[in-house]
Amino acid sequence: MRLHRLDITAFGPFGGAQRIDFDDLSAAGLFLLHGPTGAGKTSVLDAVCYALYGSVPGARQSGQGLTLRSDHAAPGTRTEIRLDLTVAGRRLEITRQPPWERPKKRGTGTTTDKAQSWLREYDPAAGAWKDLSRSHQEIGEEITQLLGMSREQFCQVVLLPQGDFARFLRADAEARGRLLGRLFDTQRFAEVEKRLAERRRAAEAQVRQADTELLADAHRMHQAAGDAEPLPDLAPGEAGLAESVLSWAAVARSTARERLAVARSACKAAESAGAEAERRLDEERELARLQRRFAEARERAARMAERTDAYEQARARMERSRKAEAVAPALELREAAGTEHRRAAEAGARARALLPGTFTEAGASGLAAAARRAAEELGGLESARRAEQRLAGLAGERAGLDRQERADDDVLLEAESWLSGWADTRTGLRAAIETAQEAATRAEQLAVRREPARGRLAAARQRDQFARDTDAAQAALVRSREQAADARAHWLDLKEQRLSGIAAELAAQLADGEPCAVCGATEHPAPAERIAGHVDRRAEEAALAEFQRADERRAEDERRLGVVREALAAATAEAGDTPTERLAEETGELERLHAEARAAASGLHPAREALTRAESEYERRTADRQAAQLRAASRAARRDTLDRERDALEAELTAARGDADSVAARCAQVERLAARLTDAADTARAAEEAAQRLKAADARLADAAFRAGFDTPKAAAAALLDDDAHRDLQRRLDAWQSDEAAVRAVLAEAGTAAAAQRPPADPHAAEQAAEAAARRLQDAVSARDAAARRCAELDRLSAHAAEGTRRLGPLRAEYDRVARLAGLAAGTSADNERRMRLESYVLAARLEQVAAAATVRLRRMSSGRYTLVHSDDRSGRGRSGLGLHVVDAWTGRERDTATLSGGETFFASLALALGLADVVTDEAGGVRLDTLFIDEGFGSLDDQTLDEVLDVLDSLRERDRSVGIVSHVADLRRRIHAQLEVVKGRTGSVVRQRGAG
């Protein structure tokens, strides 16, 4: 994978659009990414990761979504990352836009746009880019498949965080296991351990369940056998469990079969005795029934003889009732006619009471004639009623015309008043529009002048600040130069003094008999002696160190002065030589004029709307005035027509009303009288007809009673029976006849009469004998059935136990095999000597590869001193496999990596990171990683070690790789020429790029 170009817009600290050309940076093999703390160096790496995977690394994953957007970005600028890279021989371009809140196109407020992604591929044949996908999921799957790495692996292998690997060196076996597990995706081996443990538990549960079921069958057989055979004491998992259960079951089945044969013989004997007892009981019961039947028949015959007179009276009463039934229709007709006549007379009296006194004695025909005369009068008044209604409508219409006239007068008055001032109103509105238009033009012109003025003012303020910073830096440089010169002079003085007294220093090391380091003599007759104020080696080295620190401060002050001067030159080029106060006054005046012009121009739209509304109102008022004038002319003609019609109707109604208040009142009087006359005539006619029907019904009833044999109709009515009395009397007569026939039939039966001659029967004794025989039979059947059920249950349970024993064999063998494999994989088996889990074993192999790959670079960085080796010694809870030691060639001893110093830890972790990158790359399918980034840690190295580390990184170019170093170390800026600097400012950060040339 090689990065070519990265475009960043409104992302993290970058408020505007920034472009990074990795091809230019990668030409030298090594390039430096530097900048002040918080400028955005890490955000460049985050942008690469976000473009590839749609999320940022590690703990910054919460930065996805709206929080990825730069706080310095303009409201209308959308956050976007575009990455151009080559992977697996394909040139791809990935563009990602996270969700963002933008201003609404209409109205106020904001709205949220969804995240978008694009994937394009460059087609060399066509010389153009072609679209591949716009789906987040498809793009993520495509990139992950091409790189062969997850986001976590990419961040660990391509963006090498040194702090993580320093912790990795000092971590225990479990922490190393978690990191390696994420990088090498050994979850499948952990899943194998988990699946084996689950299978072991499942197999164990199956074996224990089978043993439990077998013991349950044994206990059920023991209960079924009736505790005849004692059950041996058994438990799940016990050796020989199945054989013991099956042997005991065979003995229990044999005993149960013997008991069943005995019970069957006893049952047959009890059945024969019970049948004989039942036969004798049936005979006694039948004899008792016949004797009881004959006695009851004799008693019923005696009682019937005592009630013979009552039977005869009832029969005679039934005969008179049958004769009276012939007179019943005439009686019913007479009663109905009387009721009808009474009701008709009462209705006629009520109807006559409502009529005037002149109609009291009139008959039905006179009342009908009077009703017809009232109806004729009512018809004559119908025309006058319509005329009266029309007169009322004329009054309402006349009042409506008056209301319309008053409303139109108001409309005309208001329209004339408003239209009289129309010319002045229109002139004023047009003048306001022209004034606002001139102000808008003036505001646009001032806006064009305002922005450059603002830029010059900001640059002038920076120019002033940078001038002050330059003076301060210049003064600091003068002081640091003086201090460095003084420190150097002091060091040279001390060095010269030491050289002057070096003889005394050498003499202090002489010993009798030992050769002199200068002349070789073994005798030292007059050794030099130290004088007061002698300068020794320690004082000289302290002075030298002080001089070096002063010289470093001088160099830093020179660099700072150069940076401030560059910034001052840039600000001066933009702002010019105009004083800041003058630029501020000019800018303030432009701001004031622009604000006034905008305020004046803000009335343009309201003025135009006001003119439009005024013109519409003018047209409406003119139309209202014309319409009111037309309605006034038509109302005058209509009013004359209504007056003439009113006079004619009033003359007609005066003749029709008579003495009533109105025609409607007169119509109501005549209508009520006609209705009452009609009702009275109808009731009088109905009363006359009812009287004729009553007279005919009386004659018919008298004739029917005489023919039926009754002296008077009243006697015939008394002989009638109602339905209930008739049914009751008939039921008593039928019951008497039925009882008499039944008694005669019983007394005539030959068997019953013969049974009455025999001695009394004794069924109670026969019942007791039969019950005793039945109890004996029931006990025998119960014993036989229980013995049969016991045999059947024992056979069934024995078969089930035998089947369970056959299934238990393969289950136990499977459990033994799975338990052994699970113990080996989990590291708990005695066969696993190092108690190493399967996942740890795989990770140990990967760690051994990583240590070997890291050692190649570590030996070069440490000048052949250190070697990383993998150790499978036990550590932490008795497990082993993930130990990591370092071998020191100077001492020949192997020690833990946690004992390395700060600088040694850095280049050891760097070597480990590079080695891990190689191994993970091979694990991911051999995808080339041509661009790597290394984050911080170089400040802990001395000059020699730093040179060796840079040589190792520079050697990566042999594999056509480019390495980006993220660091604050100033010395790296002199050593590495290709640089990408991130500069932060108040308006956001920007990038400055310098290639190898």
Coordinates of C-alpha atoms in Angstrom, one line a residue, residues 483-967:
Q483 CA 26.4 33.7 28.2
A484 CA 27.8 31.2 25.7
A485 CA 30.9 33.2 25.2
D486 CA 31.4 33.7 28.9
A487 CA 30.9 29.9 29.5
R488 CA 33.3 29.1 26.7
A489 CA 36.0 31.4 28.1
H490 CA 35.5 30.0 31.6
W491 CA 35.8 26.5 30.3
L492 CA 39.0 27.3 28.3
D493 CA 40.5 29.1 31.4
L494 CA 39.9 26.1 33.5
K495 CA 41.2 23.7 30.9
E496 CA 44.4 25.8 30.6
Q497 CA 44.8 25.9 34.4
R498 CA 44.3 22.1 34.5
L499 CA 47.0 21.6 31.8
S500 CA 49.3 23.8 33.8
G501 CA 48.9 21.7 36.9
I502 CA 48.6 18.3 35.1
A503 CA 52.0 17.2 36.6
A504 CA 50.6 17.4 40.1
E505 CA 47.5 15.4 39.0
L506 CA 49.7 12.7 37.5
A507 CA 52.0 12.7 40.5
A508 CA 49.0 11.9 42.7
Q509 CA 48.6 8.6 40.8
L510 CA 52.3 7.5 41.3
A511 CA 53.1 4.6 43.5
D512 CA 56.5 3.3 44.7
G513 CA 57.8 0.6 42.4
E514 CA 55.2 1.4 39.7
P515 CA 56.4 2.9 36.4
C516 CA 55.5 6.6 35.6
A517 CA 52.9 7.1 32.9
V518 CA 55.1 9.8 31.4
C519 CA 58.8 8.7 31.7
G520 CA 58.5 5.1 32.7
A521 CA 60.8 5.4 35.8
T522 CA 60.0 3.3 38.8
E523 CA 61.5 5.8 41.3
H524 CA 59.8 9.1 42.0
P525 CA 62.2 11.3 44.0
A526 CA 60.5 14.7 43.6
P527 CA 56.8 14.4 42.6
A528 CA 55.0 17.6 41.8
E529 CA 52.6 18.8 44.4
R530 CA 49.2 20.5 43.9
I531 CA 49.0 24.2 44.5
A532 CA 46.1 26.1 46.0
G533 CA 43.2 26.5 43.5
H534 CA 44.2 23.5 41.4
V535 CA 41.6 22.6 38.7
D536 CA 40.8 18.9 38.5
R537 CA 39.1 16.9 35.8
R538 CA 35.6 17.1 37.4
A539 CA 35.7 20.9 37.4
E540 CA 36.8 21.0 33.8
E541 CA 34.0 18.7 32.7
A542 CA 31.4 20.7 34.6
A543 CA 32.5 23.9 32.9
L544 CA 32.4 22.1 29.5
A545 CA 28.8 20.9 30.2
E546 CA 27.8 24.4 31.2
F547 CA 29.3 25.7 28.0
Q548 CA 27.4 23.1 25.9
R549 CA 24.1 24.0 27.6
A550 CA 24.7 27.7 26.9
D551 CA 25.6 27.0 23.3
E552 CA 22.3 24.9 22.9
R553 CA 20.3 27.9 24.3
R554 CA 22.1 30.2 21.9
A555 CA 21.2 27.9 18.9
E556 CA 17.6 27.7 20.1
D557 CA 17.4 31.5 20.4
E558 CA 18.8 31.8 16.8
R559 CA 16.2 29.4 15.5
R560 CA 13.4 31.2 17.3
L561 CA 14.6 34.6 16.0
G562 CA 14.6 33.2 12.4
V563 CA 11.1 31.9 12.7
V564 CA 9.8 35.2 14.1
R565 CA 11.6 37.2 11.4
E566 CA 10.0 35.1 8.7
A567 CA 6.5 35.6 10.2
L568 CA 7.2 39.4 10.5
A569 CA 8.2 39.5 6.8
A570 CA 5.0 37.7 5.8
A571 CA 2.8 39.9 7.9
T572 CA 4.6 43.1 6.7
A573 CA 4.1 42.0 3.0
E574 CA 0.4 41.7 3.5
A575 CA -0.2 44.8 5.8
G576 CA 2.3 47.3 4.3
D577 CA 3.8 50.2 6.3
T578 CA 0.6 51.9 7.2
P579 CA 0.2 52.3 11.0
T580 CA -2.2 50.0 12.7
E581 CA -4.2 52.8 14.3
R582 CA -4.8 54.4 10.9
L583 CA -5.9 51.0 9.4
A584 CA -8.2 50.5 12.4
E585 CA -9.8 53.9 11.9
E586 CA -10.3 53.3 8.2
T587 CA -11.7 49.8 8.8
G588 CA -14.0 51.1 11.6
E589 CA -15.3 53.9 9.3
L590 CA -16.0 51.3 6.5
E591 CA -17.8 49.1 9.0
R592 CA -19.9 52.1 10.2
L593 CA -20.8 53.2 6.7
H594 CA -21.5 49.6 5.6
A595 CA -23.8 49.0 8.6
E596 CA -25.7 52.3 7.9
A597 CA -26.1 51.3 4.2
R598 CA -27.3 47.8 5.1
A599 CA -29.8 49.3 7.6
A600 CA -31.1 51.7 5.0
A601 CA -31.2 48.9 2.3
S602 CA -33.1 46.6 4.6
G603 CA -36.3 48.6 3.9
L604 CA -36.2 47.9 0.2
H605 CA -38.3 44.7 0.3
P606 CA -40.9 46.1 2.8
A607 CA -41.2 49.3 0.6
R608 CA -41.8 47.2 -2.5
E609 CA -44.4 45.1 -0.7
A610 CA -46.1 48.2 0.6
L611 CA -46.4 49.7 -2.9
T612 CA -47.8 46.4 -4.2
R613 CA -50.4 46.4 -1.4
A614 CA -51.3 50.0 -2.0
E615 CA -51.9 49.5 -5.7
S616 CA -54.1 46.5 -5.0
E617 CA -56.0 48.5 -2.4
Y618 CA -56.5 51.3 -5.0
E619 CA -57.9 48.9 -7.6
R620 CA -60.2 47.4 -4.9
R621 CA -61.5 50.8 -3.7
T622 CA -62.2 52.0 -7.2
A623 CA -64.2 48.8 -8.0
D624 CA -66.1 49.0 -4.7
R625 CA -67.2 52.6 -5.6
Q626 CA -68.5 51.7 -9.0
A627 CA -70.4 48.7 -7.7
A628 CA -72.1 50.8 -5.0
Q629 CA -73.2 53.3 -7.5
L630 CA -74.8 50.6 -9.8
R631 CA -76.6 49.0 -6.8
A632 CA -78.1 52.4 -5.8
A633 CA -79.7 52.9 -9.2
S634 CA -81.3 49.5 -9.3
R635 CA -82.6 49.9 -5.7
A636 CA -84.8 52.9 -6.6
A637 CA -86.7 51.1 -9.3
R638 CA -87.2 48.0 -7.1
R639 CA -88.6 50.1 -4.2
D640 CA -91.4 51.6 -6.5
T641 CA -92.5 48.2 -7.6
L642 CA -92.7 46.9 -4.1
D643 CA -94.9 49.9 -2.9
R644 CA -97.5 49.3 -5.6
E645 CA -97.8 45.6 -4.9
R646 CA -98.2 46.3 -1.1
D647 CA -101.2 48.6 -1.6
A648 CA -103.1 46.0 -3.7
L649 CA -102.5 43.2 -1.2
E650 CA -103.7 45.2 1.8
A651 CA -107.1 46.0 0.1
E652 CA -107.6 42.2 -0.5
L653 CA -106.8 41.2 3.1
T654 CA -109.1 43.7 4.7
A655 CA -112.1 42.0 3.1
A656 CA -110.9 38.4 3.9
R657 CA -110.1 38.9 7.6
G658 CA -113.5 39.8 8.9
D659 CA -113.5 40.1 12.7
A660 CA -110.2 38.1 13.1
D661 CA -106.9 39.7 13.7
S662 CA -105.5 38.1 10.5
V663 CA -106.3 35.8 7.7
A664 CA -104.2 33.1 9.3
A665 CA -106.2 33.5 12.6
R666 CA -109.5 33.3 10.6
C667 CA -108.3 30.2 8.8
A668 CA -107.3 28.5 12.1
Q669 CA -110.8 29.2 13.5
V670 CA -112.6 27.7 10.5
E671 CA -110.2 24.7 10.3
R672 CA -110.8 23.8 14.0
L673 CA -114.6 24.0 13.6
A674 CA -114.5 21.8 10.5
A675 CA -112.4 19.2 12.2
R676 CA -114.7 19.0 15.3
L677 CA -117.8 18.8 13.2
T678 CA -116.3 15.9 11.1
D679 CA -115.3 14.1 14.3
A680 CA -118.7 14.5 15.9
A681 CA -120.5 13.3 12.8
D682 CA -118.3 10.2 12.6
T683 CA -118.9 9.3 16.3
A684 CA -122.7 9.8 16.1
R685 CA -122.8 7.5 13.1
A686 CA -120.7 4.8 14.9
A687 CA -123.0 4.9 18.0
E688 CA -126.1 4.3 15.9
E689 CA -124.6 1.3 14.1
A690 CA -123.3 -0.2 17.5
A691 CA -126.9 -0.1 18.9
Q692 CA -128.3 -2.1 16.0
R693 CA -125.6 -4.8 16.4
L694 CA -126.3 -5.1 20.2
K695 CA -130.0 -5.7 19.6
A696 CA -129.3 -8.5 17.1
A697 CA -126.8 -10.2 19.5
D698 CA -129.4 -10.4 22.3
A699 CA -131.9 -12.2 20.1
R700 CA -129.3 -14.7 18.8
L701 CA -128.2 -15.6 22.4
A702 CA -131.7 -16.3 23.7
D703 CA -132.4 -18.7 20.7
A704 CA -129.0 -20.6 21.3
A705 CA -129.7 -21.2 25.0
F706 CA -133.2 -22.6 24.4
R707 CA -131.9 -25.0 21.8
A708 CA -129.2 -26.3 24.2
G709 CA -131.8 -27.2 26.9
F710 CA -131.2 -24.3 29.3
D711 CA -134.0 -22.1 30.6
T712 CA -132.1 -18.8 30.4
P713 CA -128.9 -17.6 28.8
K714 CA -127.6 -17.0 32.3
A715 CA -128.0 -20.7 33.2
A716 CA -126.0 -21.7 30.0
A717 CA -123.2 -19.3 31.0
A718 CA -123.0 -20.8 34.5
A719 CA -122.6 -24.4 33.1
L720 CA -119.6 -23.4 31.0
L721 CA -116.1 -24.4 32.2
D722 CA -112.9 -22.5 31.4
D723 CA -110.0 -24.3 29.8
D724 CA -108.1 -25.0 33.0
A725 CA -111.2 -26.4 34.8
H726 CA -112.1 -28.5 31.8
R727 CA -108.6 -30.0 31.6
D728 CA -108.5 -30.7 35.3
L729 CA -111.9 -32.5 35.3
Q730 CA -111.0 -34.5 32.2
R731 CA -107.7 -35.5 33.8
R732 CA -109.4 -36.8 36.9
L733 CA -111.9 -38.9 34.9
D734 CA -109.1 -40.3 32.7
A735 CA -107.0 -41.2 35.8
W736 CA -109.9 -43.1 37.4
Q737 CA -110.5 -45.2 34.3
S738 CA -106.7 -45.9 33.9
D739 CA -106.3 -47.0 37.5
E740 CA -109.3 -49.2 37.4
A741 CA -108.0 -51.0 34.2
A742 CA -104.5 -51.4 35.7
V743 CA -105.8 -53.0 39.0
R744 CA -107.9 -55.5 37.1
A745 CA -104.9 -56.4 34.8
V746 CA -102.6 -57.1 37.8
L747 CA -105.1 -59.2 39.7
A748 CA -105.7 -61.3 36.5
E749 CA -101.9 -62.2 36.1
A750 CA -101.3 -65.9 36.8
G751 CA -97.7 -65.5 37.9
T752 CA -98.5 -62.8 40.3
A753 CA -101.4 -64.7 41.9
A754 CA -99.2 -67.8 42.2
A755 CA -96.3 -65.8 43.9
A756 CA -98.8 -64.5 46.4
Q757 CA -99.6 -68.1 47.5
R758 CA -95.8 -68.8 48.3
P759 CA -94.0 -68.0 51.6
P760 CA -92.6 -64.4 51.9
A761 CA -89.3 -63.8 50.0
D762 CA -86.0 -62.9 51.9
P763 CA -83.8 -60.9 49.3
H764 CA -81.7 -59.3 52.1
A765 CA -80.0 -62.5 53.0
A766 CA -79.4 -63.3 49.3
E767 CA -77.9 -59.8 48.8
Q768 CA -75.5 -60.3 51.7
A769 CA -74.3 -63.6 50.3
A770 CA -73.8 -62.0 46.8
E771 CA -71.9 -59.0 48.2
A772 CA -69.5 -61.3 50.1
A773 CA -68.9 -63.3 46.9
A774 CA -68.4 -60.1 44.9
R775 CA -65.8 -58.8 47.4
R776 CA -63.9 -62.0 47.2
L777 CA -63.9 -61.8 43.4
Q778 CA -62.9 -58.2 43.4
D779 CA -59.9 -58.9 45.7
A780 CA -58.9 -61.8 43.5
V781 CA -59.2 -59.6 40.3
S782 CA -57.2 -56.8 41.9
A783 CA -54.5 -59.1 42.9
R784 CA -54.3 -60.6 39.4
D785 CA -54.3 -57.2 37.7
A786 CA -51.7 -55.9 40.1
A787 CA -49.5 -58.9 39.4
A788 CA -50.0 -58.4 35.6
R789 CA -49.2 -54.7 35.8
R790 CA -46.1 -55.4 37.9
C791 CA -44.9 -57.9 35.3
A792 CA -45.6 -55.6 32.3
E793 CA -44.0 -52.6 34.1
L794 CA -40.9 -54.6 35.0
D795 CA -40.6 -55.8 31.4
R796 CA -41.0 -52.3 30.0
L797 CA -38.5 -50.8 32.5
S798 CA -36.1 -53.6 31.9
A799 CA -36.2 -53.0 28.1
H800 CA -35.8 -49.3 28.7
A801 CA -32.8 -49.9 31.0
A802 CA -31.2 -52.2 28.5
E803 CA -31.6 -49.6 25.7
G804 CA -30.1 -46.9 28.0
T805 CA -27.2 -49.2 28.7
R806 CA -26.5 -49.7 25.0
R807 CA -26.6 -45.8 24.4
L808 CA -24.4 -45.2 27.4
G809 CA -21.4 -47.0 26.0
P810 CA -20.7 -44.7 23.0
L811 CA -21.5 -41.6 25.1
R812 CA -18.9 -42.5 27.7
A813 CA -16.3 -43.2 25.0
E814 CA -17.1 -39.8 23.4
Y815 CA -16.9 -38.0 26.8
D816 CA -13.4 -39.6 27.5
R817 CA -12.1 -38.5 24.1
V818 CA -13.6 -34.9 24.2
A819 CA -12.5 -34.4 27.8
R820 CA -8.9 -35.3 26.9
L821 CA -8.9 -32.9 23.9
A822 CA -10.5 -30.1 26.0
G823 CA -8.0 -30.5 28.7
L824 CA -5.1 -30.3 26.3
A825 CA -6.5 -27.2 24.5
A826 CA -7.2 -25.4 27.8
G827 CA -3.8 -26.3 29.3
T828 CA -5.3 -28.1 32.3
S829 CA -4.4 -31.7 31.3
A830 CA -1.4 -33.5 32.8
D831 CA -0.4 -34.3 29.3
N832 CA 0.2 -30.6 28.6
E833 CA 3.5 -30.2 30.3
R834 CA 3.7 -26.4 30.0
R835 CA 0.0 -25.9 30.8
M836 CA -0.2 -23.8 27.6
R837 CA -3.6 -22.9 26.1
L838 CA -4.2 -23.5 22.4
E839 CA -4.5 -19.8 21.6
S840 CA -1.4 -19.0 23.7
Y841 CA 0.4 -21.7 21.7
V842 CA -0.5 -20.0 18.4
L843 CA 0.4 -16.6 19.8
A844 CA 3.7 -17.9 21.1
A845 CA 4.6 -19.0 17.6
R846 CA 3.7 -15.6 16.2
L847 CA 5.6 -13.9 19.1
E848 CA 8.6 -16.0 18.2
Q849 CA 8.4 -14.8 14.6
V850 CA 8.0 -11.2 15.8
A851 CA 11.1 -11.5 18.1
A852 CA 13.2 -12.9 15.3
A853 CA 12.1 -10.2 12.8
A854 CA 12.7 -7.5 15.5
T855 CA 16.1 -8.8 16.5
V856 CA 17.5 -8.1 13.0
R857 CA 16.9 -4.3 13.5
L858 CA 17.5 -4.3 17.2
R859 CA 21.0 -5.6 16.8
R860 CA 21.8 -2.9 14.4
M861 CA 20.3 -0.1 16.5
S862 CA 22.1 -1.3 19.6
S863 CA 25.5 -2.0 17.8
G864 CA 25.0 -5.7 18.2
R865 CA 24.4 -5.6 22.0
Y866 CA 20.8 -6.6 22.3
T867 CA 18.8 -9.6 21.0
L868 CA 15.0 -10.2 21.6
V869 CA 14.1 -13.9 22.3
H870 CA 10.8 -15.6 23.0
S871 CA 10.4 -17.5 26.3
D872 CA 7.8 -20.2 27.0
D873 CA 8.6 -20.3 30.8
R874 CA 5.6 -20.3 33.1
S875 CA 4.4 -17.0 34.4
G876 CA 1.2 -15.7 36.0
R877 CA -1.2 -18.3 37.3
G878 CA 1.0 -21.1 36.2
R879 CA 0.6 -20.6 32.4
S880 CA 3.4 -20.2 29.9
G881 CA 4.1 -19.3 26.3
L882 CA 4.2 -15.5 26.0
G883 CA 7.4 -14.5 27.7
L884 CA 9.7 -11.9 26.1
H885 CA 13.4 -11.5 27.2
V886 CA 16.3 -9.5 25.9
V887 CA 19.9 -11.0 25.7
D888 CA 22.7 -8.5 26.6
A889 CA 25.8 -9.5 24.6
W890 CA 28.0 -7.4 26.9
T891 CA 27.1 -9.5 29.9
G892 CA 25.9 -12.7 28.2
R893 CA 22.9 -12.8 30.4
E894 CA 19.2 -13.0 29.5
R895 CA 16.9 -10.6 31.4
D896 CA 13.4 -9.3 31.2
T897 CA 12.5 -6.5 28.8
A898 CA 11.1 -4.4 31.7
T899 CA 14.7 -3.8 32.8
L900 CA 15.7 -1.7 29.7
S901 CA 16.4 2.0 30.2
G902 CA 14.2 4.7 28.5
G903 CA 16.3 5.0 25.4
E904 CA 16.9 1.3 25.1
T905 CA 13.1 0.8 25.6
F906 CA 12.4 3.1 22.7
F907 CA 14.6 1.5 20.0
A908 CA 13.6 -2.0 21.3
S909 CA 10.0 -1.1 21.0
L910 CA 10.7 0.5 17.5
A911 CA 12.4 -2.7 16.4
L912 CA 9.5 -4.7 17.8
A913 CA 7.0 -2.5 16.0
L914 CA 8.8 -2.9 12.6
G915 CA 9.2 -6.6 13.1
L916 CA 5.5 -6.9 14.1
A917 CA 4.6 -4.9 11.0
D918 CA 6.5 -7.4 8.8
V919 CA 4.8 -10.5 10.4
V920 CA 1.3 -9.0 10.4
T921 CA 1.8 -8.0 6.8
D922 CA 2.7 -11.6 5.9
E923 CA -0.2 -12.9 8.0
A924 CA -2.5 -10.5 6.0
G925 CA -1.6 -12.1 2.8
G926 CA 1.7 -10.4 1.9
V927 CA 0.2 -7.0 1.1
R928 CA 3.0 -4.5 0.6
L929 CA 3.0 -1.6 3.1
D930 CA 5.1 1.0 1.3
T931 CA 4.1 3.9 3.7
L932 CA 4.7 3.7 7.5
F933 CA 4.4 6.3 10.3
I934 CA 6.3 6.2 13.6
D935 CA 5.0 8.3 16.4
E936 CA 7.4 10.1 18.9
G937 CA 10.1 8.7 21.3
F938 CA 13.2 10.0 19.4
G939 CA 14.0 12.5 22.2
S940 CA 15.2 9.8 24.5
L941 CA 18.2 8.8 22.2
D942 CA 21.7 10.1 22.2
D943 CA 23.3 11.3 19.0
Q944 CA 25.0 8.0 18.2
T945 CA 21.9 5.9 18.9
L946 CA 19.8 8.3 16.9
D947 CA 22.1 7.9 13.9
E948 CA 21.9 4.1 14.1
V949 CA 18.1 4.2 14.4
L950 CA 17.8 6.6 11.4
D951 CA 20.1 4.2 9.5
V952 CA 17.8 1.3 10.2
L953 CA 14.8 3.4 9.1
D954 CA 16.7 4.6 6.1
S955 CA 17.4 0.9 5.2
L956 CA 13.7 0.4 4.8
R957 CA 14.1 2.1 1.4
E958 CA 15.7 -1.2 0.2
R959 CA 12.2 -2.6 0.3
D960 CA 10.9 0.5 -1.5
R961 CA 9.3 1.8 1.7
S962 CA 8.8 5.4 2.9
V963 CA 8.7 6.1 6.6
G964 CA 7.1 9.2 8.2
I965 CA 8.5 10.2 11.6
V966 CA 6.2 12.2 13.9
S967 CA 8.5 14.0 16.4

